[in-house]
Amino acid sequence: MKLLRLGAPGEERPAVRTEDGRLLDASPVTADIDGTFLGSGGLERLRAAVAERSLPELDPAGLRIGAPVARPGKIVCVGLNYRDHAGETGAAIPPRPVVFMKDPGTVVGPYDEVLIPRGSVKTDWEVELAVVIGRRARYLDGPEAARAVIAGYAVSHDVSEREFQLEYSPQWDLGKSCETFNPLGPWLVTADEIGDPQDLALHLSVNGVKRQQGHTRDMIFPVDRIVSYLSQYMVLEPGDVINTGTPAGVALGLPGTPYLRAGDTVDLAIDGLGDQRQTFAQA
C-alpha cells in the first residue's frame, strides 16, 4: 500500500493511493497516520478495508500532500553511509554507523516551501531513503528481527546547513534541525510493496541539473543492520523515522560548492517511492 496525508498543514486527512492512482479516504479506519495507528495493527485494518472496497474515493483536486507520517516521535539519522559521499567530504569510511538526531519539527510535506535560515551561506541538499518504524523495538537480534519492525519507506530530503553543522558546534544538530529541513513523502510505501530496500535508485536535481544519482546497494550499513544497531542504544517507537544517508553529489563536495539560494528548485525521487519538489525561500 501507499499511504499519504492530504490537506492544509495541521488539517491533513489520511488516504490510500491505489495501484491505478485513485485516492481512497482512510478516515473511516483511522484519524491519522501516526505512531498510534502503526503500532496498533493499523496497516492490517486498512489493508482489509481496501480489500473490502469500503473506503470512499477522494477528489485530490487542490489538496496539498503533507508528510505521510504525522508527528514522528524522533528522527534518527545516519551520516556518511555511502562510500562515495564519505569520499567527497574527505571522511574515512566509518567502522560503525555515524548517528545523530534531527528535530522532528523539521518534517514538512514533499512539495512544501523550504526556508533557508537567516545567516545561512551553506544550505545543502541530501536525498535519502527514510525508514518508518511500525512496532516498538529494543535490542533486536539481527537483520530478520529488524525487518519485522519496519512499517515502510519514504523519500526524505535531509536538508543541511554545512556552516552551522560543521563549524559552529562539534555536534551536527545546529545544521540539521532548522525549520522545514526535512520534507518527507509523498507516500509511506509499505515494506511488503518495496521488497528489498537495497535495490533502489536515488535521484536529485537542482534547477534541472542532475546532482545526485545513487543506489541503496552502495550503503556501507544496510537498512536492516542500521535498525538492529540503533535498537541496541535507543528504543525505536512506531512512527519514528530513520534517515539512512545520502550518496555523493551534495554541494559540499562539488567544485565551487554551489549551495542553495532563495529561488532554487530541488527535485528528488527514489524508485518506487515517488518524487518531491521544493522551492527554497529566505526565512
PDB file of C-alpha atoms in Angstrom:
ATOM      1  CA  MET A   1       0.000   0.000   0.000  1.00  0.00           C
ATOM      2  CA  LYS A   2       0.887   3.645  -0.449  1.00  0.00           C
ATOM      3  CA  LEU A   3      -0.322   5.805   2.437  1.00  0.00           C
ATOM      4  CA  LEU A   4      -0.465   9.587   2.385  1.00  0.00           C
ATOM      5  CA  ARG A   5      -1.988  12.563   4.154  1.00  0.00           C
ATOM      6  CA  LEU A   6      -3.900  15.284   2.342  1.00  0.00           C
ATOM      7  CA  GLY A   7      -4.885  18.797   3.376  1.00  0.00           C
ATOM      8  CA  ALA A   8      -3.572  22.033   4.827  1.00  0.00           C
ATOM      9  CA  PRO A   9      -0.852  21.872   7.488  1.00  0.00           C
ATOM     10  CA  GLY A  10      -2.384  20.609  10.701  1.00  0.00           C
ATOM     11  CA  GLU A  11      -5.594  19.575   8.932  1.00  0.00           C
ATOM     12  CA  GLU A  12      -4.373  16.570   6.932  1.00  0.00           C
ATOM     13  CA  ARG A  13      -6.616  13.549   6.461  1.00  0.00           C
ATOM     14  CA  PRO A  14      -5.305  10.005   5.873  1.00  0.00           C
ATOM     15  CA  ALA A  15      -5.612   8.399   2.470  1.00  0.00           C
ATOM     16  CA  VAL A  16      -4.533   5.368   0.448  1.00  0.00           C
ATOM     17  CA  ARG A  17      -3.298   5.524  -3.142  1.00  0.00           C
ATOM     18  CA  THR A  18      -4.468   2.563  -5.218  1.00  0.00           C
ATOM     19  CA  GLU A  19      -2.456   0.833  -7.919  1.00  0.00           C
ATOM     20  CA  ASP A  20      -4.413   2.695 -10.601  1.00  0.00           C
ATOM     21  CA  GLY A  21      -3.731   6.076  -8.976  1.00  0.00           C
ATOM     22  CA  ARG A  22      -7.067   6.664  -7.221  1.00  0.00           C
ATOM     23  CA  LEU A  23      -7.140   8.078  -3.716  1.00  0.00           C
ATOM     24  CA  LEU A  24      -9.284   6.498  -1.003  1.00  0.00           C
ATOM     25  CA  ASP A  25     -10.299   8.213   2.220  1.00  0.00           C
ATOM     26  CA  ALA A  26      -8.779   6.272   5.125  1.00  0.00           C
ATOM     27  CA  SER A  27     -10.509   8.288   7.860  1.00  0.00           C
ATOM     28  CA  PRO A  28     -13.156   5.545   8.469  1.00  0.00           C
ATOM     29  CA  VAL A  29     -10.229   3.406   9.701  1.00  0.00           C
ATOM     30  CA  THR A  30      -8.015   5.975  11.447  1.00  0.00           C
ATOM     31  CA  ALA A  31      -7.949   9.649  12.303  1.00  0.00           C
ATOM     32  CA  ASP A  32      -4.346   9.921  11.147  1.00  0.00           C
ATOM     33  CA  ILE A  33      -1.271   8.008  10.029  1.00  0.00           C
ATOM     34  CA  ASP A  34       0.895   8.188  13.113  1.00  0.00           C
ATOM     35  CA  GLY A  35       2.667   6.062  15.665  1.00  0.00           C
ATOM     36  CA  THR A  36      -0.567   5.045  17.395  1.00  0.00           C
ATOM     37  CA  PHE A  37      -2.029   3.820  14.098  1.00  0.00           C
ATOM     38  CA  LEU A  38       1.102   1.945  13.063  1.00  0.00           C
ATOM     39  CA  GLY A  39       1.688   0.374  16.464  1.00  0.00           C
ATOM     40  CA  SER A  40      -1.861  -0.920  16.907  1.00  0.00           C
ATOM     41  CA  GLY A  41      -2.253  -3.048  13.787  1.00  0.00           C
ATOM     42  CA  GLY A  42      -3.480  -0.144  11.700  1.00  0.00           C
ATOM     43  CA  LEU A  43      -1.876  -1.309   8.476  1.00  0.00           C
ATOM     44  CA  GLU A  44      -3.710  -4.630   8.682  1.00  0.00           C
ATOM     45  CA  ARG A  45      -7.054  -2.895   9.345  1.00  0.00           C
ATOM     46  CA  LEU A  46      -6.501  -0.504   6.486  1.00  0.00           C
ATOM     47  CA  ARG A  47      -5.468  -3.288   4.124  1.00  0.00           C
ATOM     48  CA  ALA A  48      -8.678  -5.158   4.974  1.00  0.00           C
ATOM     49  CA  ALA A  49     -10.797  -2.058   4.330  1.00  0.00           C
ATOM     50  CA  VAL A  50      -9.181  -1.573   0.921  1.00  0.00           C
ATOM     51  CA  ALA A  51      -9.825  -5.219   0.042  1.00  0.00           C
ATOM     52  CA  GLU A  52     -13.466  -4.876   1.103  1.00  0.00           C
ATOM     53  CA  ARG A  53     -13.824  -1.729  -1.038  1.00  0.00           C
ATOM     54  CA  SER A  54     -15.409   0.054   1.891  1.00  0.00           C
ATOM     55  CA  LEU A  55     -13.428   3.297   1.649  1.00  0.00           C
ATOM     56  CA  PRO A  56     -14.892   6.287  -0.234  1.00  0.00           C
ATOM     57  CA  GLU A  57     -12.917   7.817  -3.069  1.00  0.00           C
ATOM     58  CA  LEU A  58     -11.323  11.243  -2.638  1.00  0.00           C
ATOM     59  CA  ASP A  59     -11.066  14.031  -5.188  1.00  0.00           C
ATOM     60  CA  PRO A  60      -7.439  15.194  -4.903  1.00  0.00           C
ATOM     61  CA  ALA A  61      -8.018  18.459  -6.789  1.00  0.00           C
ATOM     62  CA  GLY A  62      -6.489  21.334  -4.857  1.00  0.00           C
ATOM     63  CA  LEU A  63      -5.418  19.188  -1.922  1.00  0.00           C
ATOM     64  CA  ARG A  64      -1.918  19.678  -0.543  1.00  0.00           C
ATOM     65  CA  ILE A  65       0.109  16.497   0.090  1.00  0.00           C
ATOM     66  CA  GLY A  66       1.524  16.532   3.604  1.00  0.00           C
ATOM     67  CA  ALA A  67       4.181  14.331   5.142  1.00  0.00           C
ATOM     68  CA  PRO A  68       2.889  10.729   5.140  1.00  0.00           C
ATOM     69  CA  VAL A  69       3.586  10.248   8.870  1.00  0.00           C
ATOM     70  CA  ALA A  70       2.202  12.681  11.433  1.00  0.00           C
ATOM     71  CA  ARG A  71       4.323  13.861  14.341  1.00  0.00           C
ATOM     72  CA  PRO A  72       7.280  11.433  14.308  1.00  0.00           C
ATOM     73  CA  GLY A  73       8.486  10.868  17.846  1.00  0.00           C
ATOM     74  CA  LYS A  74      12.074  11.157  16.692  1.00  0.00           C
ATOM     75  CA  ILE A  75      14.159  11.354  13.552  1.00  0.00           C
ATOM     76  CA  VAL A  76      17.370   9.350  13.757  1.00  0.00           C
ATOM     77  CA  CYS A  77      19.926   9.974  11.014  1.00  0.00           C
ATOM     78  CA  VAL A  78      22.922   8.021   9.767  1.00  0.00           C
ATOM     79  CA  GLY A  79      25.740  10.101   8.315  1.00  0.00           C
ATOM     80  CA  LEU A  80      28.442   9.132   5.828  1.00  0.00           C
ATOM     81  CA  ASN A  81      26.625   5.903   4.914  1.00  0.00           C
ATOM     82  CA  TYR A  82      27.596   5.834   1.226  1.00  0.00           C
ATOM     83  CA  ARG A  83      31.222   5.247   0.293  1.00  0.00           C
ATOM     84  CA  ASP A  84      31.208   7.870  -2.456  1.00  0.00           C
ATOM     85  CA  HIS A  85      29.688  10.505  -0.168  1.00  0.00           C
ATOM     86  CA  ALA A  86      32.245   9.847   2.570  1.00  0.00           C
ATOM     87  CA  GLY A  87      34.927  10.200  -0.085  1.00  0.00           C
ATOM     88  CA  GLU A  88      33.675  13.504  -1.442  1.00  0.00           C
ATOM     89  CA  THR A  89      33.613  15.018   2.063  1.00  0.00           C
ATOM     90  CA  GLY A  90      37.129  13.784   2.835  1.00  0.00           C
ATOM     91  CA  ALA A  91      35.937  11.487   5.620  1.00  0.00           C
ATOM     92  CA  ALA A  92      37.189   7.979   6.310  1.00  0.00           C
ATOM     93  CA  ILE A  93      34.801   5.036   5.920  1.00  0.00           C
ATOM     94  CA  PRO A  94      33.226   4.769   9.389  1.00  0.00           C
ATOM     95  CA  PRO A  95      33.635   1.435  11.204  1.00  0.00           C
ATOM     96  CA  ARG A  96      30.267   1.930  12.917  1.00  0.00           C
ATOM     97  CA  PRO A  97      27.199   3.929  11.850  1.00  0.00           C
ATOM     98  CA  VAL A  98      27.559   7.666  12.437  1.00  0.00           C
ATOM     99  CA  VAL A  99      24.363   8.530  14.326  1.00  0.00           C
ATOM    100  CA  PHE A 100      22.801  11.919  15.025  1.00  0.00           C
ATOM    101  CA  MET A 101      19.309  13.223  15.745  1.00  0.00           C
ATOM    102  CA  LYS A 102      17.180  15.690  13.847  1.00  0.00           C
ATOM    103  CA  ASP A 103      14.335  17.738  15.314  1.00  0.00           C
ATOM    104  CA  PRO A 104      11.014  16.034  14.369  1.00  0.00           C
ATOM    105  CA  GLY A 105       9.554  19.512  13.916  1.00  0.00           C
ATOM    106  CA  THR A 106      11.569  19.837  10.692  1.00  0.00           C
ATOM    107  CA  VAL A 107       9.184  17.476   8.871  1.00  0.00           C
ATOM    108  CA  VAL A 108       7.072  19.113   6.149  1.00  0.00           C
ATOM    109  CA  GLY A 109       5.298  17.936   3.021  1.00  0.00           C
ATOM    110  CA  PRO A 110       7.169  16.840  -0.114  1.00  0.00           C
ATOM    111  CA  TYR A 111       6.149  19.909  -2.135  1.00  0.00           C
ATOM    112  CA  ASP A 112       6.205  22.495   0.647  1.00  0.00           C
ATOM    113  CA  GLU A 113       8.459  25.536   0.578  1.00  0.00           C
ATOM    114  CA  VAL A 114      11.782  25.091   2.380  1.00  0.00           C
ATOM    115  CA  LEU A 115      13.305  28.032   4.224  1.00  0.00           C
ATOM    116  CA  ILE A 116      16.971  28.968   4.053  1.00  0.00           C
ATOM    117  CA  PRO A 117      17.895  30.032   7.604  1.00  0.00           C
ATOM    118  CA  ARG A 118      18.814  33.600   8.376  1.00  0.00           C
ATOM    119  CA  GLY A 119      22.568  33.984   8.136  1.00  0.00           C
ATOM    120  CA  SER A 120      22.987  30.812   6.078  1.00  0.00           C
ATOM    121  CA  VAL A 121      25.503  30.674   3.244  1.00  0.00           C
ATOM    122  CA  LYS A 122      25.879  26.877   3.021  1.00  0.00           C
ATOM    123  CA  THR A 123      22.424  25.293   2.762  1.00  0.00           C
ATOM    124  CA  ASP A 124      22.814  21.895   1.084  1.00  0.00           C
ATOM    125  CA  TRP A 125      20.661  19.086  -0.313  1.00  0.00           C
ATOM    126  CA  GLU A 126      20.622  15.347   0.522  1.00  0.00           C
ATOM    127  CA  VAL A 127      18.229  12.771  -0.953  1.00  0.00           C
ATOM    128  CA  GLU A 128      17.773   9.855   1.450  1.00  0.00           C
ATOM    129  CA  LEU A 129      15.794   6.677   1.965  1.00  0.00           C
ATOM    130  CA  ALA A 130      13.650   7.024   5.090  1.00  0.00           C
ATOM    131  CA  VAL A 131      12.662   4.001   7.163  1.00  0.00           C
ATOM    132  CA  VAL A 132       9.437   4.274   9.175  1.00  0.00           C
ATOM    133  CA  ILE A 133       9.175   2.087  12.267  1.00  0.00           C
ATOM    134  CA  GLY A 134       5.926   0.152  12.765  1.00  0.00           C
ATOM    135  CA  ARG A 135       6.499  -1.723  16.022  1.00  0.00           C
ATOM    136  CA  ARG A 136       8.277  -0.933  19.278  1.00  0.00           C
ATOM    137  CA  ALA A 137      11.850  -2.211  19.004  1.00  0.00           C
ATOM    138  CA  ARG A 138      14.588  -2.707  21.577  1.00  0.00           C
ATOM    139  CA  TYR A 139      17.690  -4.916  21.464  1.00  0.00           C
ATOM    140  CA  LEU A 140      16.769  -6.506  18.149  1.00  0.00           C
ATOM    141  CA  ASP A 141      18.652  -9.699  17.439  1.00  0.00           C
ATOM    142  CA  GLY A 142      19.840  -9.391  13.859  1.00  0.00           C
ATOM    143  CA  PRO A 143      18.537  -8.489  10.405  1.00  0.00           C
ATOM    144  CA  GLU A 144      15.396 -10.640  10.378  1.00  0.00           C
ATOM    145  CA  ALA A 145      14.136  -9.116  13.620  1.00  0.00           C
ATOM    146  CA  ALA A 146      14.934  -5.656  12.252  1.00  0.00           C
ATOM    147  CA  ARG A 147      12.938  -6.218   9.071  1.00  0.00           C
ATOM    148  CA  ALA A 148       9.922  -7.293  11.137  1.00  0.00           C
ATOM    149  CA  VAL A 149       9.589  -3.863  12.809  1.00  0.00           C
ATOM    150  CA  ILE A 150       9.704  -1.773   9.600  1.00  0.00           C
ATOM    151  CA  ALA A 151       6.313  -0.397   8.533  1.00  0.00           C
ATOM    152  CA  GLY A 152       7.573   1.052   5.271  1.00  0.00           C
ATOM    153  CA  TYR A 153       9.748   3.520   3.416  1.00  0.00           C
ATOM    154  CA  ALA A 154       9.581   7.059   2.065  1.00  0.00           C
ATOM    155  CA  VAL A 155      11.627   9.668   0.238  1.00  0.00           C
ATOM    156  CA  SER A 156      13.350  12.013   2.693  1.00  0.00           C
ATOM    157  CA  HIS A 157      15.182  15.260   1.999  1.00  0.00           C
ATOM    158  CA  ASP A 158      17.748  15.751   4.761  1.00  0.00           C
ATOM    159  CA  VAL A 159      18.399  19.444   4.124  1.00  0.00           C
ATOM    160  CA  SER A 160      21.574  20.596   5.878  1.00  0.00           C
ATOM    161  CA  GLU A 161      23.328  23.882   6.662  1.00  0.00           C
ATOM    162  CA  ARG A 162      27.015  22.982   6.483  1.00  0.00           C
ATOM    163  CA  GLU A 163      28.451  26.011   8.281  1.00  0.00           C
ATOM    164  CA  PHE A 164      26.046  25.503  11.197  1.00  0.00           C
ATOM    165  CA  GLN A 165      26.680  21.741  11.102  1.00  0.00           C
ATOM    166  CA  LEU A 166      30.461  21.589  10.816  1.00  0.00           C
ATOM    167  CA  GLU A 167      31.833  24.932  12.006  1.00  0.00           C
ATOM    168  CA  TYR A 168      29.552  26.100  14.817  1.00  0.00           C
ATOM    169  CA  SER A 169      29.483  23.005  17.022  1.00  0.00           C
ATOM    170  CA  PRO A 170      31.227  19.632  17.430  1.00  0.00           C
ATOM    171  CA  GLN A 171      27.769  18.070  17.062  1.00  0.00           C
ATOM    172  CA  TRP A 172      25.732  18.299  13.866  1.00  0.00           C
ATOM    173  CA  ASP A 173      22.347  19.280  15.304  1.00  0.00           C
ATOM    174  CA  LEU A 174      22.510  23.018  14.544  1.00  0.00           C
ATOM    175  CA  GLY A 175      22.864  22.414  10.819  1.00  0.00           C
ATOM    176  CA  LYS A 176      20.237  19.682  10.659  1.00  0.00           C
ATOM    177  CA  SER A 177      17.321  20.997  12.702  1.00  0.00           C
ATOM    178  CA  CYS A 178      16.402  24.286  11.051  1.00  0.00           C
ATOM    179  CA  GLU A 179      12.698  24.751  10.297  1.00  0.00           C
ATOM    180  CA  THR A 180      11.357  22.901   7.201  1.00  0.00           C
ATOM    181  CA  PHE A 181      14.643  20.958   6.865  1.00  0.00           C
ATOM    182  CA  ASN A 182      13.029  17.519   6.372  1.00  0.00           C
ATOM    183  CA  PRO A 183      10.499  17.235   3.549  1.00  0.00           C
ATOM    184  CA  LEU A 184       9.049  13.707   3.676  1.00  0.00           C
ATOM    185  CA  GLY A 185       6.874  11.752   1.246  1.00  0.00           C
ATOM    186  CA  PRO A 186       4.786  11.858  -0.847  1.00  0.00           C
ATOM    187  CA  TRP A 187       3.876   8.370   0.351  1.00  0.00           C
ATOM    188  CA  LEU A 188       4.650   5.862   3.034  1.00  0.00           C
ATOM    189  CA  VAL A 189       5.096   2.725   0.933  1.00  0.00           C
ATOM    190  CA  THR A 190       4.629  -0.420   2.991  1.00  0.00           C
ATOM    191  CA  ALA A 191       7.597  -2.743   3.342  1.00  0.00           C
ATOM    192  CA  ASP A 192       5.885  -5.613   1.536  1.00  0.00           C
ATOM    193  CA  GLU A 193       5.474  -3.497  -1.598  1.00  0.00           C
ATOM    194  CA  ILE A 194       9.122  -2.392  -1.693  1.00  0.00           C
ATOM    195  CA  GLY A 195      10.718  -5.784  -1.064  1.00  0.00           C
ATOM    196  CA  ASP A 196      14.487  -5.275  -0.981  1.00  0.00           C
ATOM    197  CA  PRO A 197      15.376  -1.766   0.276  1.00  0.00           C
ATOM    198  CA  GLN A 198      18.927  -2.275  -1.020  1.00  0.00           C
ATOM    199  CA  ASP A 199      17.644  -2.270  -4.609  1.00  0.00           C
ATOM    200  CA  LEU A 200      16.513   1.334  -5.007  1.00  0.00           C
ATOM    201  CA  ALA A 201      17.956   4.149  -7.122  1.00  0.00           C
ATOM    202  CA  LEU A 202      18.045   7.703  -5.749  1.00  0.00           C
ATOM    203  CA  HIS A 203      17.950  10.880  -7.845  1.00  0.00           C
ATOM    204  CA  LEU A 204      18.254  14.614  -7.146  1.00  0.00           C
ATOM    205  CA  SER A 205      18.461  17.665  -9.406  1.00  0.00           C
ATOM    206  CA  VAL A 206      18.878  21.371  -8.629  1.00  0.00           C
ATOM    207  CA  ASN A 207      17.359  23.836 -11.099  1.00  0.00           C
ATOM    208  CA  GLY A 208      17.208  20.995 -13.624  1.00  0.00           C
ATOM    209  CA  VAL A 209      20.871  19.998 -13.219  1.00  0.00           C
ATOM    210  CA  LYS A 210      21.437  16.425 -12.067  1.00  0.00           C
ATOM    211  CA  ARG A 211      23.424  16.439  -8.839  1.00  0.00           C
ATOM    212  CA  GLN A 212      22.874  13.069  -7.152  1.00  0.00           C
ATOM    213  CA  GLN A 213      22.485   9.683  -8.823  1.00  0.00           C
ATOM    214  CA  GLY A 214      22.992   6.898  -6.310  1.00  0.00           C
ATOM    215  CA  HIS A 215      21.796   3.439  -5.326  1.00  0.00           C
ATOM    216  CA  THR A 216      20.991   1.933  -1.936  1.00  0.00           C
ATOM    217  CA  ARG A 217      23.158  -1.112  -2.702  1.00  0.00           C
ATOM    218  CA  ASP A 218      26.120   1.217  -2.100  1.00  0.00           C
ATOM    219  CA  MET A 219      25.221   1.825   1.544  1.00  0.00           C
ATOM    220  CA  ILE A 220      28.039   0.996   3.951  1.00  0.00           C
ATOM    221  CA  PHE A 221      25.487  -0.185   6.512  1.00  0.00           C
ATOM    222  CA  PRO A 222      22.287  -1.659   5.009  1.00  0.00           C
ATOM    223  CA  VAL A 223      18.831  -0.871   6.337  1.00  0.00           C
ATOM    224  CA  ASP A 224      18.370  -3.977   8.490  1.00  0.00           C
ATOM    225  CA  ARG A 225      21.758  -3.514  10.141  1.00  0.00           C
ATOM    226  CA  ILE A 226      21.004   0.145  10.867  1.00  0.00           C
ATOM    227  CA  VAL A 227      17.678  -0.682  12.534  1.00  0.00           C
ATOM    228  CA  SER A 228      19.199  -3.509  14.573  1.00  0.00           C
ATOM    229  CA  TYR A 229      22.177  -1.352  15.582  1.00  0.00           C
ATOM    230  CA  LEU A 230      20.061   1.596  16.695  1.00  0.00           C
ATOM    231  CA  SER A 231      17.846  -0.670  18.805  1.00  0.00           C
ATOM    232  CA  GLN A 232      20.865  -1.545  20.951  1.00  0.00           C
ATOM    233  CA  TYR A 233      21.159   2.090  22.082  1.00  0.00           C
ATOM    234  CA  MET A 234      17.629   3.522  21.974  1.00  0.00           C
ATOM    235  CA  VAL A 235      14.056   2.263  21.905  1.00  0.00           C
ATOM    236  CA  LEU A 236      12.532   2.699  18.472  1.00  0.00           C
ATOM    237  CA  GLU A 237       8.838   3.528  18.632  1.00  0.00           C
ATOM    238  CA  PRO A 238       6.090   3.240  15.987  1.00  0.00           C
ATOM    239  CA  GLY A 239       6.159   6.316  13.783  1.00  0.00           C
ATOM    240  CA  ASP A 240       9.858   7.024  14.315  1.00  0.00           C
ATOM    241  CA  VAL A 241      11.774   7.916  11.138  1.00  0.00           C
ATOM    242  CA  ILE A 242      15.321   6.860  10.266  1.00  0.00           C
ATOM    243  CA  ASN A 243      17.181   8.773   7.544  1.00  0.00           C
ATOM    244  CA  THR A 244      19.706   6.299   6.161  1.00  0.00           C
ATOM    245  CA  GLY A 245      22.286   8.547   4.492  1.00  0.00           C
ATOM    246  CA  THR A 246      22.911  10.169   1.131  1.00  0.00           C
ATOM    247  CA  PRO A 247      25.048   9.311  -1.917  1.00  0.00           C
ATOM    248  CA  ALA A 248      27.665  11.578  -3.474  1.00  0.00           C
ATOM    249  CA  GLY A 249      26.767  14.808  -5.232  1.00  0.00           C
ATOM    250  CA  VAL A 250      25.997  17.236  -2.402  1.00  0.00           C
ATOM    251  CA  ALA A 251      27.091  20.862  -2.750  1.00  0.00           C
ATOM    252  CA  LEU A 252      29.716  20.390  -0.040  1.00  0.00           C
ATOM    253  CA  GLY A 253      31.625  18.000  -2.298  1.00  0.00           C
ATOM    254  CA  LEU A 254      31.148  19.716  -5.683  1.00  0.00           C
ATOM    255  CA  PRO A 255      33.547  22.138  -7.397  1.00  0.00           C
ATOM    256  CA  GLY A 256      32.603  25.666  -6.405  1.00  0.00           C
ATOM    257  CA  THR A 257      30.310  24.347  -3.622  1.00  0.00           C
ATOM    258  CA  PRO A 258      27.077  25.572  -5.299  1.00  0.00           C
ATOM    259  CA  TYR A 259      24.990  25.895  -2.150  1.00  0.00           C
ATOM    260  CA  LEU A 260      21.281  26.625  -2.363  1.00  0.00           C
ATOM    261  CA  ARG A 261      19.908  30.142  -2.661  1.00  0.00           C
ATOM    262  CA  ALA A 262      16.417  31.594  -2.433  1.00  0.00           C
ATOM    263  CA  GLY A 263      14.509  30.781  -5.630  1.00  0.00           C
ATOM    264  CA  ASP A 264      16.331  27.497  -6.298  1.00  0.00           C
ATOM    265  CA  THR A 265      14.197  24.434  -7.008  1.00  0.00           C
ATOM    266  CA  VAL A 266      15.185  20.917  -5.977  1.00  0.00           C
ATOM    267  CA  ASP A 267      13.633  17.767  -7.480  1.00  0.00           C
ATOM    268  CA  LEU A 268      14.302  14.391  -5.893  1.00  0.00           C
ATOM    269  CA  ALA A 269      12.976  10.857  -6.171  1.00  0.00           C
ATOM    270  CA  ILE A 270      13.570   7.243  -5.183  1.00  0.00           C
ATOM    271  CA  ASP A 271      12.394   4.424  -7.421  1.00  0.00           C
ATOM    272  CA  GLY A 272       9.029   3.118  -6.258  1.00  0.00           C
ATOM    273  CA  LEU A 273       8.676   5.752  -3.534  1.00  0.00           C
ATOM    274  CA  GLY A 274       7.619   8.779  -5.553  1.00  0.00           C
ATOM    275  CA  ASP A 275       9.126  12.220  -6.057  1.00  0.00           C
ATOM    276  CA  GLN A 276       9.426  15.569  -4.340  1.00  0.00           C
ATOM    277  CA  ARG A 277       9.906  19.170  -5.438  1.00  0.00           C
ATOM    278  CA  GLN A 278      10.732  22.134  -3.225  1.00  0.00           C
ATOM    279  CA  THR A 279      11.403  25.770  -3.979  1.00  0.00           C
ATOM    280  CA  PHE A 280      13.690  27.430  -1.463  1.00  0.00           C
ATOM    281  CA  ALA A 281      12.933  30.799   0.117  1.00  0.00           C
ATOM    282  CA  GLN A 282      14.610  33.056   2.636  1.00  0.00           C
ATOM    283  CA  ALA A 283      13.449  32.654   6.234  1.00  0.00           C
TER     284      ALA A 283
END
